[in-house]
Amino acid sequence: MSDTTHQAPPPYQPLDEDWDTALAVVAHPDDMEYGAAAAVARWTGQGKRISYLMVTSGEAGIDGMDPEQCRPVREREQVESARLVGVETVEFLGYPDGILEYGLPLRRDLARAIRRHRPDVVITTNFRDTYGGVFPNQADHIAVGRATLDAVRDAGNRWVFRELTAEGHQPWNGVRQLWAAGSPDGRHAADTTDTFAAGVASLEAHRAYLDGLGGDMANAAEFLEGMSREAGSRLGTRFAAAFEVIAFR
């Protein structure tokens, strides 16, 4: 018989919080709320300014609701959800939900947004193929995350998407890091012990979506508690939100 030793995963490192502005770029309404919103509440409570950019309006996310009916519902829920964690600016690019493709049009639109907002940090969600193990990631998440990563570089290069400069959007090389929430390659985390309840309330604001979703992920408090406790155990806190960090400076 072989002697197998199970080692505990390495502890998370605290995220750098010496910054002022961030832009969160995700595929759908609710993407930020599954784990990252409590961290956003922590940061807005510190006086940081965070804006949200939704590539789609999540209109294909409720099986029992026609997309044209669903779109305004999900947009309203996202605006309210963001307000609960201190985010006042929520923008929607209007790409079609469920069939996003990585490519130059998406990179250009995201680079434009980064140049407009000029953030210190860009936040997105997991762009890896899985969430670790065998649970596959969703195609829209992968496309947006990877396009966001490239758009950070594009935003700083005046010779890429030259039309952006012609539009008046000057290059922006000020993004220090990109943080991907929920990545299996996450090694950093933020303490969300004091803002966990705000994160739950932010997810619960997606009422129509959760009602249509059903299952374990529809129980906001229970789902987030399990995820946040696991991250907290690796940060040395009660609750935490974990991120993969990619540095640009």
Coordinates of C-alpha atoms in Angstrom, one line a residue:
M1 CA 0.0 0.0 0.0
S2 CA 1.3 3.5 -0.9
D3 CA 1.4 6.2 1.8
T4 CA -0.4 9.2 0.3
T5 CA 0.1 12.5 2.1
H6 CA -2.5 15.2 1.6
Q7 CA -1.1 18.7 1.9
A8 CA -3.3 21.6 2.7
P9 CA -3.4 24.2 -0.1
P10 CA -1.1 27.2 0.3
P11 CA -2.5 30.2 2.1
Y12 CA -3.8 33.2 0.1
Q13 CA -1.9 36.4 0.0
P14 CA -3.8 39.7 0.7
L15 CA -4.6 41.7 -2.3
D16 CA -2.9 45.1 -2.7
E17 CA -5.4 47.8 -1.7
D18 CA -3.3 50.8 -2.5
W19 CA -5.4 52.0 -5.4
D20 CA -8.3 54.4 -6.1
T21 CA -10.3 53.2 -9.1
A22 CA -11.4 49.9 -10.7
L23 CA -13.4 48.8 -13.6
A24 CA -15.2 45.4 -13.4
V25 CA -15.8 43.8 -16.8
V26 CA -18.0 40.7 -16.9
A27 CA -20.2 38.8 -19.3
H28 CA -23.5 38.9 -17.5
P29 CA -25.5 40.5 -14.7
D30 CA -24.9 38.4 -11.5
D31 CA -21.3 37.4 -12.5
M32 CA -19.8 39.9 -10.0
E33 CA -22.3 38.8 -7.3
Y34 CA -21.2 35.1 -7.3
G35 CA -18.2 35.8 -5.0
A36 CA -16.7 39.2 -5.8
A37 CA -19.5 41.7 -4.7
A38 CA -18.6 41.4 -1.0
A39 CA -15.0 42.5 -1.9
V40 CA -16.4 45.4 -3.9
A41 CA -18.4 46.5 -0.9
R42 CA -15.2 46.4 1.2
W43 CA -13.4 48.6 -1.4
T44 CA -16.2 51.1 -1.9
G45 CA -16.4 51.4 1.9
Q46 CA -12.7 52.5 1.8
G47 CA -13.6 55.3 -0.6
K48 CA -12.5 53.6 -3.8
R49 CA -14.5 54.2 -7.0
I50 CA -15.6 51.1 -8.9
S51 CA -17.6 50.9 -12.1
Y52 CA -19.3 47.9 -13.7
L53 CA -19.4 47.0 -17.4
M54 CA -21.7 44.2 -18.5
V55 CA -20.9 42.9 -21.9
T56 CA -24.4 41.4 -22.3
S57 CA -27.7 42.0 -20.4
G58 CA -28.1 38.3 -19.5
E59 CA -31.2 38.1 -21.5
A60 CA -30.8 34.4 -22.3
G61 CA -30.4 33.5 -18.6
I62 CA -34.0 32.8 -17.6
D63 CA -35.5 29.8 -19.4
G64 CA -39.1 30.8 -18.8
M65 CA -38.8 34.4 -19.9
D66 CA -38.4 35.6 -23.5
P67 CA -35.1 37.5 -24.0
E68 CA -36.8 40.7 -24.9
Q69 CA -38.8 40.7 -21.7
C70 CA -35.8 39.4 -19.7
R71 CA -33.3 42.1 -20.8
P72 CA -34.8 45.1 -18.9
V73 CA -35.5 43.0 -15.9
R74 CA -31.9 41.8 -15.6
E75 CA -30.6 45.3 -16.2
R76 CA -32.7 46.7 -13.4
E77 CA -31.7 44.0 -11.0
Q78 CA -28.0 44.5 -11.8
V79 CA -28.2 48.3 -11.2
E80 CA -29.9 47.7 -7.8
S81 CA -27.4 44.9 -7.0
A82 CA -24.5 47.2 -7.7
R83 CA -26.0 50.0 -5.6
L84 CA -26.1 47.8 -2.6
V85 CA -22.3 47.5 -2.7
G86 CA -21.6 51.1 -3.4
V87 CA -21.3 51.0 -7.2
E88 CA -23.1 53.9 -9.0
T89 CA -22.0 53.3 -12.6
V90 CA -23.3 50.3 -14.4
E91 CA -22.9 50.1 -18.2
F92 CA -24.2 47.5 -20.7
L93 CA -22.6 46.9 -24.1
G94 CA -25.5 45.0 -25.5
Y95 CA -23.7 42.0 -26.9
P96 CA -26.0 39.0 -27.4
D97 CA -26.1 36.7 -24.3
G98 CA -24.9 33.1 -24.7
I99 CA -23.0 33.4 -28.0
L100 CA -20.2 35.8 -27.2
E101 CA -17.0 35.3 -29.2
Y102 CA -13.5 36.3 -28.4
G103 CA -12.3 38.6 -31.2
L104 CA -11.3 42.1 -32.3
P105 CA -14.7 43.8 -32.0
L106 CA -15.0 42.8 -28.3
R107 CA -11.3 43.7 -27.6
R108 CA -11.9 47.1 -29.2
D109 CA -15.0 47.8 -27.2
L110 CA -13.4 46.8 -24.0
A111 CA -10.2 48.8 -24.7
R112 CA -12.5 51.8 -25.4
A113 CA -14.1 51.4 -22.0
I114 CA -10.8 51.1 -20.2
R115 CA -9.5 54.2 -21.9
R116 CA -12.7 56.1 -20.8
H117 CA -12.7 54.9 -17.2
R118 CA -8.9 54.9 -16.8
P119 CA -8.8 52.5 -13.8
D120 CA -5.9 51.4 -11.6
V121 CA -7.3 47.9 -11.5
V122 CA -9.4 45.9 -13.8
I123 CA -11.6 43.1 -12.4
T124 CA -13.1 40.2 -14.3
T125 CA -14.2 36.6 -13.7
N126 CA -12.5 33.3 -14.3
F127 CA -11.3 32.9 -17.9
R128 CA -9.8 29.5 -17.4
D129 CA -11.4 26.4 -19.1
T130 CA -12.7 25.1 -15.7
Y131 CA -13.3 26.1 -12.2
G132 CA -10.7 23.5 -11.1
G133 CA -11.2 19.8 -11.6
V134 CA -13.9 18.8 -14.0
F135 CA -16.5 21.6 -13.6
P136 CA -16.3 23.5 -17.0
N137 CA -16.4 27.2 -17.3
Q138 CA -19.1 28.9 -19.3
A139 CA -18.1 30.0 -22.8
D140 CA -19.2 33.7 -22.4
H141 CA -17.0 34.0 -19.2
I142 CA -14.0 32.6 -21.1
A143 CA -14.4 34.9 -24.0
V144 CA -14.9 38.1 -21.9
G145 CA -12.2 37.3 -19.5
R146 CA -9.6 36.7 -22.2
A147 CA -10.7 39.7 -24.2
T148 CA -10.5 41.8 -21.1
L149 CA -6.9 40.6 -20.4
D150 CA -5.9 41.6 -23.9
A151 CA -7.9 44.8 -23.9
V152 CA -5.8 46.1 -20.9
R153 CA -2.8 45.9 -23.2
D154 CA -4.7 47.3 -26.2
A155 CA -5.9 50.3 -24.2
G156 CA -2.3 51.4 -23.6
N157 CA -1.1 51.0 -27.2
R158 CA -1.9 54.0 -29.4
W159 CA -1.2 52.0 -32.6
V160 CA -3.8 49.3 -31.8
F161 CA -7.4 50.3 -32.6
R162 CA -6.3 53.7 -33.9
E163 CA -9.9 54.7 -34.3
L164 CA -10.2 55.0 -30.5
T165 CA -7.6 57.8 -30.5
A166 CA -9.5 59.4 -33.3
E167 CA -12.6 59.2 -31.2
G168 CA -10.8 61.1 -28.4
H169 CA -10.0 58.1 -26.2
Q170 CA -6.3 58.6 -25.4
P171 CA -4.2 55.5 -24.5
W172 CA -4.2 54.4 -20.9
N173 CA -1.2 52.5 -19.4
G174 CA -2.3 53.0 -15.8
V175 CA -3.8 49.6 -15.2
R176 CA -1.5 48.0 -12.6
Q177 CA -3.2 44.6 -12.3
L178 CA -6.1 42.5 -13.6
W179 CA -7.9 40.4 -11.0
A180 CA -10.0 37.4 -12.0
A181 CA -12.5 36.3 -9.5
G182 CA -13.2 32.6 -9.0
S183 CA -10.2 31.4 -10.9
P184 CA -8.7 28.0 -10.0
D185 CA -5.3 29.8 -10.3
G186 CA -6.2 32.3 -7.6
R187 CA -3.5 33.0 -5.0
H188 CA -4.7 36.2 -3.5
A189 CA -7.8 37.2 -1.6
A190 CA -9.6 40.1 0.2
D191 CA -11.1 39.8 3.6
T192 CA -14.9 40.1 3.3
T193 CA -15.8 39.3 6.9
D194 CA -17.4 42.7 7.5
T195 CA -19.1 43.0 4.1
F196 CA -20.3 39.4 3.6
A197 CA -23.9 40.4 4.3
A198 CA -23.7 43.1 1.6
G199 CA -22.5 40.6 -0.9
V200 CA -25.4 38.3 -0.1
A201 CA -27.9 41.1 -0.4
S202 CA -26.3 42.1 -3.8
L203 CA -26.8 38.5 -5.1
E204 CA -30.3 38.3 -3.7
A205 CA -31.2 41.5 -5.7
H206 CA -31.2 39.3 -8.8
R207 CA -34.5 37.9 -7.7
A208 CA -36.0 37.0 -11.1
Y209 CA -32.8 35.3 -12.1
L210 CA -32.5 33.3 -8.9
D211 CA -36.1 32.3 -9.1
G212 CA -35.6 31.0 -12.6
L213 CA -32.3 29.4 -11.8
G214 CA -33.3 27.1 -9.0
G215 CA -30.9 24.5 -7.4
D216 CA -28.0 25.2 -5.0
M217 CA -26.8 28.4 -6.7
A218 CA -30.2 30.0 -6.1
N219 CA -29.7 30.0 -2.4
A220 CA -27.6 33.1 -2.2
A221 CA -26.5 33.0 1.5
E222 CA -25.8 29.3 1.5
F223 CA -23.8 29.2 -1.7
L224 CA -21.7 32.3 -0.9
E225 CA -21.1 31.2 2.6
G226 CA -19.5 27.9 1.4
M227 CA -17.4 29.7 -1.1
S228 CA -16.3 32.5 1.2
R229 CA -15.5 30.3 4.2
E230 CA -13.2 28.2 2.1
A231 CA -11.4 31.3 0.8
G232 CA -11.3 32.8 4.3
S233 CA -9.7 29.6 5.7
R234 CA -6.8 30.2 3.3
L235 CA -6.5 33.9 4.1
G236 CA -6.8 33.5 7.9
T237 CA -10.2 35.3 8.1
R238 CA -13.8 34.2 8.5
F239 CA -14.8 35.1 4.9
A240 CA -12.8 36.1 1.9
A241 CA -13.0 36.5 -1.9
A242 CA -10.3 35.0 -4.0
F243 CA -8.7 36.3 -7.2
E244 CA -6.1 35.4 -9.7
V245 CA -3.7 38.3 -10.1
I246 CA -2.0 39.3 -13.3
A247 CA 0.4 42.2 -13.0
F248 CA 1.0 44.8 -15.8
R249 CA 3.3 47.1 -13.9

